Coordinates of C-alpha atoms in Angstrom, one line a residue:
R1 CA 0.0 0.0 0.0
P2 CA 1.2 3.6 -0.5
R3 CA 2.6 5.1 2.6
G4 CA 0.7 7.8 4.4
F5 CA -1.2 8.4 7.6
R6 CA -2.0 5.2 9.5
L7 CA -4.5 5.0 12.4
L8 CA -2.5 2.1 13.8
G9 CA 0.9 3.6 13.2
G10 CA 3.5 2.4 10.8
D11 CA 2.8 -1.0 9.1
K12 CA 1.0 -2.5 12.1
S13 CA -1.8 -4.7 11.0
V14 CA -5.3 -4.8 12.6
H15 CA -4.6 -8.4 13.8
Q16 CA -1.4 -7.2 15.6
A17 CA -3.2 -4.2 17.1
L18 CA -5.8 -6.5 18.6
G19 CA -3.1 -8.6 20.3
G20 CA -2.4 -11.1 17.5
G21 CA -3.8 -14.0 19.6
K22 CA -7.0 -16.1 19.7
A23 CA -9.1 -13.0 20.7
A24 CA -7.9 -11.2 17.5
D25 CA -8.9 -14.2 15.4
V26 CA -12.4 -14.1 16.9
L27 CA -12.9 -10.3 16.5
L28 CA -11.7 -10.5 12.8
W29 CA -13.9 -13.5 12.1
K30 CA -11.0 -15.8 11.3
D31 CA -12.8 -18.4 13.4
K32 CA -16.3 -17.9 12.2
K33 CA -17.9 -20.5 14.5
I34 CA -16.6 -19.0 17.7
S35 CA -17.3 -15.4 16.5
A36 CA -20.9 -16.4 15.6
A37 CA -21.2 -18.1 19.0
V38 CA -20.1 -15.0 20.9
I39 CA -22.5 -12.8 18.9
G40 CA -25.3 -15.3 19.4
G41 CA -24.7 -15.7 23.1
A42 CA -24.6 -12.0 23.7
T43 CA -27.8 -11.6 21.7
V44 CA -29.6 -14.3 23.7
L45 CA -28.5 -12.7 27.0
W46 CA -29.6 -9.2 25.9
V47 CA -33.0 -10.5 24.8
L48 CA -33.5 -12.5 28.1
F49 CA -32.5 -9.5 30.3
E50 CA -33.8 -6.6 28.3
V51 CA -36.8 -7.9 26.2
V52 CA -38.1 -10.8 28.3
D53 CA -37.0 -9.0 31.6
Y54 CA -35.4 -12.0 33.0
H55 CA -33.3 -11.5 36.2
F56 CA -29.6 -12.5 36.4
L57 CA -29.8 -14.5 39.6
T58 CA -33.0 -16.3 38.4
L59 CA -31.3 -17.3 35.1
I60 CA -28.2 -18.6 36.9
S61 CA -30.3 -20.5 39.4
H62 CA -32.4 -22.1 36.7
V63 CA -29.4 -23.1 34.6
L64 CA -27.6 -24.6 37.5
I65 CA -30.8 -26.5 38.6
G66 CA -31.2 -27.9 35.1
V67 CA -27.5 -28.9 34.7
L68 CA -27.3 -30.5 38.2
A69 CA -30.6 -32.4 37.7
I70 CA -29.5 -33.8 34.3
L71 CA -26.1 -34.9 35.7
F72 CA -27.7 -36.4 38.8
L73 CA -30.3 -38.4 36.9
W74 CA -27.7 -39.5 34.4
S75 CA -25.4 -40.8 37.1
K76 CA -28.2 -42.7 38.8
A77 CA -29.4 -44.1 35.4
T78 CA -26.0 -45.6 34.7
I79 CA -26.5 -47.9 37.7
F80 CA -29.5 -49.6 36.1
I81 CA -28.2 -49.7 32.6
K82 CA -24.7 -50.9 33.8
K83 CA -22.7 -48.2 32.1
S84 CA -19.9 -45.9 33.4
P85 CA -21.1 -42.7 35.0
P86 CA -20.4 -39.4 33.2
N87 CA -16.8 -38.3 33.2
I88 CA -16.9 -34.8 34.9
P89 CA -13.5 -33.3 35.0
E90 CA -12.3 -31.5 38.1
V91 CA -11.8 -27.8 37.4
K92 CA -9.3 -25.8 39.4
I93 CA -7.8 -22.4 38.9
S94 CA -4.0 -22.8 38.7
E95 CA -1.7 -20.6 40.7
D96 CA 0.0 -19.4 37.5
L97 CA -3.3 -18.3 35.9
A98 CA -4.2 -16.4 39.0
V99 CA -0.8 -14.7 39.2
N100 CA -0.9 -13.8 35.5
V101 CA -4.3 -12.3 35.8
A102 CA -3.3 -10.3 38.9
L103 CA -0.1 -9.0 37.2
A104 CA -2.1 -7.9 34.1
L105 CA -4.6 -6.1 36.2
R106 CA -1.8 -4.6 38.3
T107 CA -0.1 -3.2 35.2
D108 CA -3.4 -1.7 33.8
I109 CA -4.4 -0.2 37.2
N110 CA -0.9 1.4 37.7
Q111 CA -1.0 2.9 34.2
A112 CA -4.4 4.4 34.9
L113 CA -3.3 5.8 38.3
H114 CA -0.1 7.2 36.7
L115 CA -2.2 9.0 34.0
L116 CA -4.6 10.4 36.7
R117 CA -1.6 11.6 38.7
E118 CA 0.0 13.3 35.6
I119 CA -3.3 15.0 34.9
S120 CA -3.8 16.1 38.5
L121 CA -0.3 17.7 38.6
G122 CA -1.1 19.7 35.4
H123 CA 1.8 18.2 33.4
D124 CA -0.2 17.4 30.2
L125 CA -3.1 19.6 29.2
M126 CA -4.0 17.5 26.2
K127 CA -4.5 14.4 28.3
F128 CA -6.6 16.4 30.7
L129 CA -8.9 17.6 27.9
G130 CA -9.0 14.2 26.4
V131 CA -10.0 12.5 29.6
I132 CA -12.6 15.2 30.4
V133 CA -14.2 14.8 26.9
A134 CA -14.1 11.0 27.2
L135 CA -15.8 11.0 30.6
W136 CA -18.4 13.5 29.3
I137 CA -19.2 11.2 26.4
L138 CA -19.5 8.2 28.7
S139 CA -21.9 10.2 31.0
E140 CA -24.1 11.1 28.0
I141 CA -24.1 7.5 26.7
G142 CA -24.9 6.2 30.2
S143 CA -27.9 8.5 30.4
L144 CA -29.3 7.1 27.2
C145 CA -29.0 3.3 27.9
D146 CA -28.3 1.0 30.7
F147 CA -25.0 -1.0 31.3
L148 CA -26.2 -4.2 29.7
T149 CA -27.3 -2.5 26.5
L150 CA -24.0 -0.6 26.4
F151 CA -22.1 -3.9 26.9
Y152 CA -24.1 -5.5 24.1
V153 CA -23.5 -2.6 21.7
A154 CA -19.8 -2.8 22.6
V155 CA -19.7 -6.5 21.7
L156 CA -21.4 -5.8 18.4
M157 CA -18.9 -3.0 17.6
L158 CA -15.9 -5.2 18.5
H159 CA -17.1 -7.8 16.0
T160 CA -17.9 -5.3 13.2
V161 CA -15.5 -2.3 13.4
P162 CA -12.2 -4.2 13.3
I163 CA -13.2 -6.3 10.3
L164 CA -14.7 -3.3 8.4
Y165 CA -11.5 -1.3 9.1
H166 CA -9.4 -4.3 8.0
K167 CA -11.4 -4.5 4.7
Y168 CA -11.4 -0.7 4.0
Q169 CA -8.1 0.3 5.8
D170 CA -6.7 2.4 3.0
K171 CA -9.8 4.5 2.6
V172 CA -10.3 5.0 6.3
D173 CA -6.7 6.0 6.8
H174 CA -6.9 8.5 3.9
F175 CA -9.9 10.3 5.5
A176 CA -8.4 10.0 9.0
G177 CA -5.2 11.6 7.7
K178 CA -7.1 14.6 6.4
A179 CA -9.0 14.9 9.7
H180 CA -5.7 14.6 11.7
V181 CA -4.1 17.4 9.7
E182 CA -7.1 19.6 10.2
L183 CA -7.4 18.9 14.0
S184 CA -3.6 19.5 14.4
R185 CA -4.0 22.9 12.7
Q186 CA -7.0 23.8 14.9
Y187 CA -5.1 22.7 18.0
S188 CA -2.1 24.8 17.0
V189 CA -4.3 27.9 16.8
L190 CA -6.0 27.1 20.1
D191 CA -2.6 26.4 21.8
A192 CA -1.2 29.7 20.5
K193 CA -4.2 31.8 21.6
V194 CA -5.4 30.1 24.8
L195 CA -3.6 27.0 26.1
S196 CA -0.1 28.4 26.1
K197 CA -1.3 31.2 28.4
I198 CA -2.7 28.8 31.0
P199 CA -0.3 28.3 34.0
R200 CA 0.9 24.8 34.3
G201 CA 2.4 22.7 37.2
P202 CA 6.1 21.9 37.4
A203 CA 7.5 19.4 34.9
K204 CA 9.0 17.3 37.7
D205 CA 8.3 16.9 41.3
K206 CA 10.7 18.6 43.7
K207 CA 12.9 16.2 45.5
Q208 CA 12.6 16.1 49.2
N209 CA 15.7 15.8 51.4

């Protein structure tokens, strides 16, 4: 492709931007069965909770009752038909898995806390404005729909936006490049007239003896 502005930066592919693992394959519909199952499951849950007005605890209780009843009756029936009982594997959370999840959460939480600290100290005005705009957008979206509907829309977008961008990447990057140039020009004007005149905090914290 001809080089130009890239939303993902450089020659990074959509698959690489999504992590390059199994999750990226699902979001890009490389594994169509799992992708369709995720969309179908999310749709069923949304219909149950939003349309049918089913309750979460009621659903979990009914599912567990059904599963346990089937397994119990199956185990008892094997005594009369003289067959082996169902092989139910023992599921345990390994220590390595728990540690890896905790480390991943620790990294993300530390990055978020560092960003909030930088904004609070007044070191980066652009980040401050970006976070304020993002929080305002979230508040407006939250006033229009509940969390479950928002989660369902997010699942649908994660399974449509990446594949559409992958298919029309050149066209999207072309228009995004034009928008980036215009926004940079507008920000330069705003910075020269307003932002540069706002007092800012020190670049580095003073060392204490």
